[in-house]
PDB file of C-alpha atoms in Angstrom:
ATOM      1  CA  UNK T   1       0.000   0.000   0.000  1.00 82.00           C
ATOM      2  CA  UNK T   2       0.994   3.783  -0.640  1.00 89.00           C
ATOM      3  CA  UNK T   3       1.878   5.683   2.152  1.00 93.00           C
ATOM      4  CA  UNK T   4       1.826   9.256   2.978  1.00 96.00           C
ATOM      5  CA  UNK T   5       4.170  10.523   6.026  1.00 97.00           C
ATOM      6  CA  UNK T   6       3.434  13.628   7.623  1.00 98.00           C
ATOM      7  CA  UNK T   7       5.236  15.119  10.492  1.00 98.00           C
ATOM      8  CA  UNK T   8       2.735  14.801  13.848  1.00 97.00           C
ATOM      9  CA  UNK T   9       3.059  18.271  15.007  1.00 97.00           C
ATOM     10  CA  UNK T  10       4.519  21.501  13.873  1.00 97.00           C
ATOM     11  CA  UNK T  11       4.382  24.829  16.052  1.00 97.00           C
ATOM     12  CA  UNK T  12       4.910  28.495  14.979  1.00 97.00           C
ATOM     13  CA  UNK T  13       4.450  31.514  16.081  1.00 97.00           C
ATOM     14  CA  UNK T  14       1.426  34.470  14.800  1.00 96.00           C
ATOM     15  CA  UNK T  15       3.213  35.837  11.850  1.00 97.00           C
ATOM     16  CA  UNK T  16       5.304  33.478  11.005  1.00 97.00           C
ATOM     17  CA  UNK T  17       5.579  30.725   8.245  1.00 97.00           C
ATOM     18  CA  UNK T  18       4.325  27.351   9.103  1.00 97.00           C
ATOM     19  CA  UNK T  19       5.708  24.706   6.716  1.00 98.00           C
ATOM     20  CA  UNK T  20       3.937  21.073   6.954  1.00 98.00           C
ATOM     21  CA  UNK T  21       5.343  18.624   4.352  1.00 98.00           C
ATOM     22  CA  UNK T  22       3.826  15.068   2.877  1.00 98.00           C
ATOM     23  CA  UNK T  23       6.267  12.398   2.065  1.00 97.00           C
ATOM     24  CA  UNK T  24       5.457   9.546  -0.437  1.00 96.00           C
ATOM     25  CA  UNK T  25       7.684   7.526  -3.145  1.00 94.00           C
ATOM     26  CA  UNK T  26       7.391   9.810  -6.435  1.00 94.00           C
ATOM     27  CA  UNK T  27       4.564  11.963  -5.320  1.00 95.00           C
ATOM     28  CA  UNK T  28       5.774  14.226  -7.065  1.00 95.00           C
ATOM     29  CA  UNK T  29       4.270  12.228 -10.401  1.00 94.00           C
ATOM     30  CA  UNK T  30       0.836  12.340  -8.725  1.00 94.00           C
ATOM     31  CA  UNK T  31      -1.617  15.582  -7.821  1.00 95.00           C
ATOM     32  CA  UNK T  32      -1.834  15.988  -4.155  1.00 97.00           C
ATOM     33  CA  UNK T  33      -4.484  17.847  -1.961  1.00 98.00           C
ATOM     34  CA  UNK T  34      -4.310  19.590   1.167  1.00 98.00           C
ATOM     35  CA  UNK T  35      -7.593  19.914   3.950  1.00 98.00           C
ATOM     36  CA  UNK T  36      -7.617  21.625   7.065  1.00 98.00           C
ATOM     37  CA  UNK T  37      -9.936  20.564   9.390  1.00 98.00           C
ATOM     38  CA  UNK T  38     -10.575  22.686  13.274  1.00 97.00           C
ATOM     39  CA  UNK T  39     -11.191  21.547  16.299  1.00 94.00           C
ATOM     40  CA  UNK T  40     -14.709  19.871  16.499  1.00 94.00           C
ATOM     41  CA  UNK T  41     -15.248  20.575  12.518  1.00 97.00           C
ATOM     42  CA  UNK T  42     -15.338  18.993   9.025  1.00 98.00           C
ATOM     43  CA  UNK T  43     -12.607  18.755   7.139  1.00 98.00           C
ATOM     44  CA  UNK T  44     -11.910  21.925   4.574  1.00 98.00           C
ATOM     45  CA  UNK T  45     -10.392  21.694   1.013  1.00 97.00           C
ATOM     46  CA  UNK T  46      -7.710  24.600   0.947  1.00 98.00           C
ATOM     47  CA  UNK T  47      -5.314  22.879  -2.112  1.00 98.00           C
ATOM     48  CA  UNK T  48      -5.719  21.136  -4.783  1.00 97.00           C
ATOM     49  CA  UNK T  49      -4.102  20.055  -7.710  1.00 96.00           C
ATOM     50  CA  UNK T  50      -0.536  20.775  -5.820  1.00 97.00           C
ATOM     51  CA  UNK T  51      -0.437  24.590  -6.055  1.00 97.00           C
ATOM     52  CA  UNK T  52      -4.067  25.612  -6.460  1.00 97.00           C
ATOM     53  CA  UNK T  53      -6.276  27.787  -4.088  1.00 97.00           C
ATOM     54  CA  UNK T  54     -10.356  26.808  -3.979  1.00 95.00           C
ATOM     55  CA  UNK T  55     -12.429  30.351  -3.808  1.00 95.00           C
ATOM     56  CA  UNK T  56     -12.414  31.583  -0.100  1.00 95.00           C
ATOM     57  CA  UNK T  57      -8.924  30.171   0.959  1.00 97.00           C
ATOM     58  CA  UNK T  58      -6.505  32.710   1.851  1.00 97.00           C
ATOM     59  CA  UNK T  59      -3.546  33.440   0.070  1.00 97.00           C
ATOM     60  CA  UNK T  60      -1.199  33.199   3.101  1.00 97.00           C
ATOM     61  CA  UNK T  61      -2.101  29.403   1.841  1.00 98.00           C
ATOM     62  CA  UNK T  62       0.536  27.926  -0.449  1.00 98.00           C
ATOM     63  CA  UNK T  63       1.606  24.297  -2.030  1.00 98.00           C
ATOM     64  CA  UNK T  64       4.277  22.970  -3.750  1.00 98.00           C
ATOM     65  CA  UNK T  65       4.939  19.349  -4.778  1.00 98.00           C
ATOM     66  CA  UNK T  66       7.891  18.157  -6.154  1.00 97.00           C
ATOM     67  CA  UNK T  67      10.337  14.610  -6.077  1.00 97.00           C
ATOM     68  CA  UNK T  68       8.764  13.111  -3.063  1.00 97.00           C
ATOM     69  CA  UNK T  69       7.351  15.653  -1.057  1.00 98.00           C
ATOM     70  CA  UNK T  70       4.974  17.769  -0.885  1.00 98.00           C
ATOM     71  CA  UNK T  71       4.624  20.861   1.073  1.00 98.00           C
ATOM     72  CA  UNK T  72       2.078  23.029   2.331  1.00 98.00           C
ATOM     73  CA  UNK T  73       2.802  26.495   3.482  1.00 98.00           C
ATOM     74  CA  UNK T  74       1.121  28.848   5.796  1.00 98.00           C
ATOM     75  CA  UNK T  75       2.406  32.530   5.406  1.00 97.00           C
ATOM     76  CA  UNK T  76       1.468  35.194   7.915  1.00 96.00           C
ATOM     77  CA  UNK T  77       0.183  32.445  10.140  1.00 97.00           C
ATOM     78  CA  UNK T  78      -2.624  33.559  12.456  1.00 97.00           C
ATOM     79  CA  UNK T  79      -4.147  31.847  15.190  1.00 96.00           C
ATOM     80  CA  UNK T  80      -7.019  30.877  12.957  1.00 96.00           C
ATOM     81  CA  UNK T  81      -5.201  28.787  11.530  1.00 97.00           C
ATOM     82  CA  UNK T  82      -4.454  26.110  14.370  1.00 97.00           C
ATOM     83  CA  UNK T  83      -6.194  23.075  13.340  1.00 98.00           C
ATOM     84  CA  UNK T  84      -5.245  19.767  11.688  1.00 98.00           C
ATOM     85  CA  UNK T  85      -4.069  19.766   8.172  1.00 98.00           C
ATOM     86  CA  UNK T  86      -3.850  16.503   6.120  1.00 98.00           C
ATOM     87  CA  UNK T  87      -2.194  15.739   2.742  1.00 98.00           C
ATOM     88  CA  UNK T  88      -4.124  13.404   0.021  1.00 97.00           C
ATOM     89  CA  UNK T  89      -3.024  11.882  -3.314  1.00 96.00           C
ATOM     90  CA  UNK T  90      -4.724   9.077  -5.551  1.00 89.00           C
ATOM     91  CA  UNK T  91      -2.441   5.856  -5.810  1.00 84.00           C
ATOM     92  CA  UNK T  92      -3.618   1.857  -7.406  1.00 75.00           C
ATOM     93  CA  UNK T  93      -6.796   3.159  -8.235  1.00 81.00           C
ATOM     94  CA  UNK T  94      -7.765   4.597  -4.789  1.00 88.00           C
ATOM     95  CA  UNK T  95      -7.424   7.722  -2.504  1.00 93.00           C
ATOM     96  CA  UNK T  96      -4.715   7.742   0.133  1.00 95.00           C
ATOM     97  CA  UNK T  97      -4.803   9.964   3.019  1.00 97.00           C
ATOM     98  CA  UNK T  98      -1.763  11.588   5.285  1.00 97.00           C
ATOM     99  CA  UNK T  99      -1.618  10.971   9.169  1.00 96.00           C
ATOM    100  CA  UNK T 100      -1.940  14.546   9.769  1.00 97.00           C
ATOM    101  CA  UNK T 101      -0.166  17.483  11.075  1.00 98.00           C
ATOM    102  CA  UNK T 102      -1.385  19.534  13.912  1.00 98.00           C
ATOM    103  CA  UNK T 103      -0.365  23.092  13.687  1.00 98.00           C
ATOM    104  CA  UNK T 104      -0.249  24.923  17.087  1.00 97.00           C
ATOM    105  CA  UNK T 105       0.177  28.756  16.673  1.00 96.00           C
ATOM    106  CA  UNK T 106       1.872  30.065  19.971  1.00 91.00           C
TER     107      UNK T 106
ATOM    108  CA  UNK C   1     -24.122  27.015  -1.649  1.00 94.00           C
ATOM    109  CA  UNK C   2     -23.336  23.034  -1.369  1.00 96.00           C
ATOM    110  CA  UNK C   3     -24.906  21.479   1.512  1.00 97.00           C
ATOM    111  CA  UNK C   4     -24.481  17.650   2.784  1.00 98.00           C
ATOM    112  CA  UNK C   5     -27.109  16.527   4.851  1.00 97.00           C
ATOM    113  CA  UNK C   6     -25.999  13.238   6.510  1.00 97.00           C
ATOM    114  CA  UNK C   7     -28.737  10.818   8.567  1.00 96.00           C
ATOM    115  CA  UNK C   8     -28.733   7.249   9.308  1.00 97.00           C
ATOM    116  CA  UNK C   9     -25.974   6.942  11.996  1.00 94.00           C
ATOM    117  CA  UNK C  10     -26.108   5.248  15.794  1.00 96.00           C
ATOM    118  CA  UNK C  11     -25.570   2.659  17.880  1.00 97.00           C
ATOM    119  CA  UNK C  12     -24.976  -0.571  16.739  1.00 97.00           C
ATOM    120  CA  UNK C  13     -23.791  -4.271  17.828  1.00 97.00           C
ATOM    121  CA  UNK C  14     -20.976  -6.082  16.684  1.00 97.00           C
ATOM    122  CA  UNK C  15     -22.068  -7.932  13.465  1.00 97.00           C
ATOM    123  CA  UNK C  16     -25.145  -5.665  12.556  1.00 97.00           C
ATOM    124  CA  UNK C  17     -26.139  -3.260   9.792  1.00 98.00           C
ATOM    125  CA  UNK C  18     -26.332   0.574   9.307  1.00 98.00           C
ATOM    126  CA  UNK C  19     -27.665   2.401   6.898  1.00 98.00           C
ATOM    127  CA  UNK C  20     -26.232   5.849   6.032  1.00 98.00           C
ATOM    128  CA  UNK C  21     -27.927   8.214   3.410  1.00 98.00           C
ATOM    129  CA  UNK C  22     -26.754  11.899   2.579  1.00 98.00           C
ATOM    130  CA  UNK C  23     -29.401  14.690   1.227  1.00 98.00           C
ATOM    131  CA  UNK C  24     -27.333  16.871  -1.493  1.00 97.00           C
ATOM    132  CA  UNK C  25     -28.198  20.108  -2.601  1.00 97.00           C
ATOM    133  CA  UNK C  26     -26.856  23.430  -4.293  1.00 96.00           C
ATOM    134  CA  UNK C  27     -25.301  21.389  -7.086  1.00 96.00           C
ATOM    135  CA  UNK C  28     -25.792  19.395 -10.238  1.00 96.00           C
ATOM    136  CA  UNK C  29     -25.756  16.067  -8.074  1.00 96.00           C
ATOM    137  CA  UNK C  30     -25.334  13.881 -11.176  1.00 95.00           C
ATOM    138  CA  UNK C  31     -22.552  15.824 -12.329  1.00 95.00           C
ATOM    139  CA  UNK C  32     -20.147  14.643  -9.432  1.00 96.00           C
ATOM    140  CA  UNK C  33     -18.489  12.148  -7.711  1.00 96.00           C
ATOM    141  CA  UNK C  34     -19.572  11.237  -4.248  1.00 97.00           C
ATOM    142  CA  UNK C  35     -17.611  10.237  -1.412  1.00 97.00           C
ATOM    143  CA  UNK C  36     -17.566   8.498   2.646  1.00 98.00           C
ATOM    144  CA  UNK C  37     -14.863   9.429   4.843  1.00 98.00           C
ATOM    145  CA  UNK C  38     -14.444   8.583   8.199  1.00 98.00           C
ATOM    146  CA  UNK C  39     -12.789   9.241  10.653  1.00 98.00           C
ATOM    147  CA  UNK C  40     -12.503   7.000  14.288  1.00 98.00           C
ATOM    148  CA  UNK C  41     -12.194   9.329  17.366  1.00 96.00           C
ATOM    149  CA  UNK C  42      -8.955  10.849  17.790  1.00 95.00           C
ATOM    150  CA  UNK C  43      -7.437   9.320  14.471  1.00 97.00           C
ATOM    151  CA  UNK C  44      -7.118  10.774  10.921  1.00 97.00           C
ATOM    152  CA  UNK C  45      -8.992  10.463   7.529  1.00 97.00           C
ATOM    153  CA  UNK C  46      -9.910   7.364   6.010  1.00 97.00           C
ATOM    154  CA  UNK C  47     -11.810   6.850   2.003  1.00 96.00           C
ATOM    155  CA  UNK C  48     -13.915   4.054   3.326  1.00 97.00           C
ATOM    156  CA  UNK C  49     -16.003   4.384  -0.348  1.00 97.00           C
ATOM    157  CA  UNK C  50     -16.582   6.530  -3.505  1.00 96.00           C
ATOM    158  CA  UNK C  51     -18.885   6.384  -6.825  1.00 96.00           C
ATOM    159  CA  UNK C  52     -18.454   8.090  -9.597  1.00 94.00           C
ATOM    160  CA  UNK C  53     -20.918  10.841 -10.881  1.00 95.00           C
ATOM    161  CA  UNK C  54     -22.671   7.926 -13.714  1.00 93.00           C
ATOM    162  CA  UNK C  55     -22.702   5.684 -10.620  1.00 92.00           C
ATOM    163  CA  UNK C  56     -21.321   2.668 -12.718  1.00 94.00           C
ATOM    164  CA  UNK C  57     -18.109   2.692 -11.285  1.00 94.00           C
ATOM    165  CA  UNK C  58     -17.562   2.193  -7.198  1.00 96.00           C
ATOM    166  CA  UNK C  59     -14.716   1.917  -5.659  1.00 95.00           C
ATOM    167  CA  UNK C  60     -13.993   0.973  -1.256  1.00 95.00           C
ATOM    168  CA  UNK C  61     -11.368   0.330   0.762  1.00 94.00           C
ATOM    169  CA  UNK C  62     -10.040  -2.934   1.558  1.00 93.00           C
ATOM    170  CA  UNK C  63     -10.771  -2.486   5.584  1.00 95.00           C
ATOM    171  CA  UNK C  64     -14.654  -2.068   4.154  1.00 97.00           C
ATOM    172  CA  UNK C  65     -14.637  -4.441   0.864  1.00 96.00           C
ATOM    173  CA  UNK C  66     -17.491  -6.926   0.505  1.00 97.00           C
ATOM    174  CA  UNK C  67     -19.479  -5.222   4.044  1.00 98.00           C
ATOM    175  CA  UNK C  68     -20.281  -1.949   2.524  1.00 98.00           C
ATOM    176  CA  UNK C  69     -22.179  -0.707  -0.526  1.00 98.00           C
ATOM    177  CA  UNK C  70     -22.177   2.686  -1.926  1.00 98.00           C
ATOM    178  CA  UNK C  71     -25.497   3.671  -4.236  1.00 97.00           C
ATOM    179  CA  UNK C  72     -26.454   6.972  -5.506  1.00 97.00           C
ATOM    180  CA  UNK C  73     -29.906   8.118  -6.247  1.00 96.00           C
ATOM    181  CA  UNK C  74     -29.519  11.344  -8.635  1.00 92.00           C
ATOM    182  CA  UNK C  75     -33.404  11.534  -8.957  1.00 94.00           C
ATOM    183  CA  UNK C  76     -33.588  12.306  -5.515  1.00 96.00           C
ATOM    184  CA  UNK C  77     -30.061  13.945  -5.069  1.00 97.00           C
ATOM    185  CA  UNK C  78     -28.723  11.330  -2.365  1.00 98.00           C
ATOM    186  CA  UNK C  79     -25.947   8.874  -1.947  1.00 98.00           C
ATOM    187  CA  UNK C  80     -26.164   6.264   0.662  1.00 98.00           C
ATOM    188  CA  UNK C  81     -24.093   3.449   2.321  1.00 98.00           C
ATOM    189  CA  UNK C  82     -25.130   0.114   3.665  1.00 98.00           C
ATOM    190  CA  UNK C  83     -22.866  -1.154   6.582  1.00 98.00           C
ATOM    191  CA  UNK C  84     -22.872  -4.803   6.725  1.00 98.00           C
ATOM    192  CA  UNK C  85     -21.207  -7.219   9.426  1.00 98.00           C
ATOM    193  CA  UNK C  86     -20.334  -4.132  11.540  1.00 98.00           C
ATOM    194  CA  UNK C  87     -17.217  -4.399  13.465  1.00 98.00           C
ATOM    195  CA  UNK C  88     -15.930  -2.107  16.680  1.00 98.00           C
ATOM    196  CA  UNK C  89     -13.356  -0.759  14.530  1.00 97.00           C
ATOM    197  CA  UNK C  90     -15.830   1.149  11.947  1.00 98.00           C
ATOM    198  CA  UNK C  91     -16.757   3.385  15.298  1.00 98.00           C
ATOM    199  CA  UNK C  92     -16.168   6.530  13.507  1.00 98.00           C
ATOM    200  CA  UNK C  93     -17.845   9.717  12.529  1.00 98.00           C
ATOM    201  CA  UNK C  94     -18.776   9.083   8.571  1.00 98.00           C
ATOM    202  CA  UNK C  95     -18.384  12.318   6.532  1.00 98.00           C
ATOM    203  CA  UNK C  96     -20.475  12.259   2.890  1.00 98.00           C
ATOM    204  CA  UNK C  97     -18.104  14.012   0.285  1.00 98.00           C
ATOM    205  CA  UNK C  98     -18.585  15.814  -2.523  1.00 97.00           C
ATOM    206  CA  UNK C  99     -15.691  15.035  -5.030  1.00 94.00           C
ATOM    207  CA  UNK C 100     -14.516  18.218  -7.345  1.00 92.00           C
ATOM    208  CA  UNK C 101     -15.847  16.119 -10.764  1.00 90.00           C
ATOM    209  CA  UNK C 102     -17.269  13.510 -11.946  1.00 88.00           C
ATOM    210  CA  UNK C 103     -14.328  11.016 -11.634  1.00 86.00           C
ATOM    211  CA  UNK C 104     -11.836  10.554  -8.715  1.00 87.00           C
ATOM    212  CA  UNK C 105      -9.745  13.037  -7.167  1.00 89.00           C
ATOM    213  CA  UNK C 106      -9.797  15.317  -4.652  1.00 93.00           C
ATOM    214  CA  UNK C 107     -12.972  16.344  -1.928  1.00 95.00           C
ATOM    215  CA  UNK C 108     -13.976  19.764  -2.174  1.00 91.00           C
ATOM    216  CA  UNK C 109     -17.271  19.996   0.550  1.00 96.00           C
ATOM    217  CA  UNK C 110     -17.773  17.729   3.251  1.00 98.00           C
ATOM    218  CA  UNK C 111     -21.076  17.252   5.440  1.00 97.00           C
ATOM    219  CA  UNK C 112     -21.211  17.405   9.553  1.00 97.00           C
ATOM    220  CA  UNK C 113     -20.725  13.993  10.050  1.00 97.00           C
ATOM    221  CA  UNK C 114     -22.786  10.855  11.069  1.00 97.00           C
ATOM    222  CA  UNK C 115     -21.521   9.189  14.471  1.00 98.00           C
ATOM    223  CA  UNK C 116     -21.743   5.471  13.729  1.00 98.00           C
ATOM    224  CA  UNK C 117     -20.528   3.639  17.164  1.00 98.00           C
ATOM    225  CA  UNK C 118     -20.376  -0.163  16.898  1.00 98.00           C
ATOM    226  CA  UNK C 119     -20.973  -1.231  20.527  1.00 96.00           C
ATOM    227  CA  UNK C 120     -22.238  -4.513  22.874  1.00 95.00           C
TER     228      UNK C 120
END
């Protein structure tokens, strides 16, 4: 089975730049989503298609995708955005999810 | 504005049956793929199912294959998912997903949630 590593926890201050990243063998050959999903709250799509921004996502919200990682990117991070974010991609015909990434804004 | 209306979930013993149903609107349902993610208490995303926007192709994963069945309904705008031989392990909120086309991809709304809990 394909997997996709995130890292469990990334912190950052308000204001700065929050980097998660998605590890998988070649995902860089495959399109891979990002969804960020609060406490006590449904999932959100905020990338898609690597590098693009659905209407009503900030653009402090970045991607990038490349060899085998992915990477999602938080500019300007406010405590808004503290939540879980998780990385998906489609591999053998099905959709695989990331473990998720908790960002913490201090 | 897309809305997901999902109904069906509860309690349930080991070994018994569920059925979940999701009430789409503020879209051309046919048009689009539908999804059910879940997601067990404390614990991350999981595709247990999907059907594409035709409804002639399904697709589940292998923790789910051959106990659950995805159907859509585009006359009445609702996709639904029968939840055979229930097991403790499919304790999880279920999420009904709209996909971003008619084909597999990515999710781009997602419902409230429907707590199934598989319990003696």
């Amino acid at each position: 089975s394909y997997d996709l590593t995130q890292p469990p926890s990334v912190a950052v201050s308000p204001g700065q730049t929050a980097t998660i990243t998605c590890s998988g063998d070649k995902l860089g050959y495959r399109f891979v989503s990002w969804y960020q999903q609060r406490p006590g709250q449904s999932p959100v799509l905020v990338i898609y298609q690597d590098t693009k921004r659905p209407s009503g996502i900030p653009e402090r919200f970045s991607g990038s995708n490349s060899g085998n990682t992915a990477t999602l990117t938080i500019s300007g991070t406010q405590t808004m955005d503290e939540a879980d974010y998780y990385c998906q991609a489609w591999d053998n015909n099905y959709y695989v999810f990331g473990s998720g990434t908790k960002v913490t804004v201090l | 504005e897309v809305q997901l209306l999902e109904s069906g979930g509860g309690l349930v013993q080991p070994g018994g049956s569920l059925r979940l149903s999701c009430s789409a609107s503020g879209f051309t349902f046919s048009s689009y793929a539908m999804s059910w993610v879940r997601q067990a208490p404390g614990k991350g995303l999981e595709c247990v199912s999907a059907i594409n926007a035709g409804g002639g192709t399904t697709k589940y994963a292998d923790s789910v294959k051959g106990r659950f069945t995805i159907s859509r309904d585009s006359s009445k705008n609702t996709v639904n998912l029968e939840m055979n031989s229930l097991r403790v392990e499919d304790t999880a909120v279920y999420y009904c997903v709209k996909g971003w086309d008619s084909g597999f991809d990515w999710f781009d709304s997602w419902g409230q949630g429907s707590l199934v809990t598989v319990s003696s």
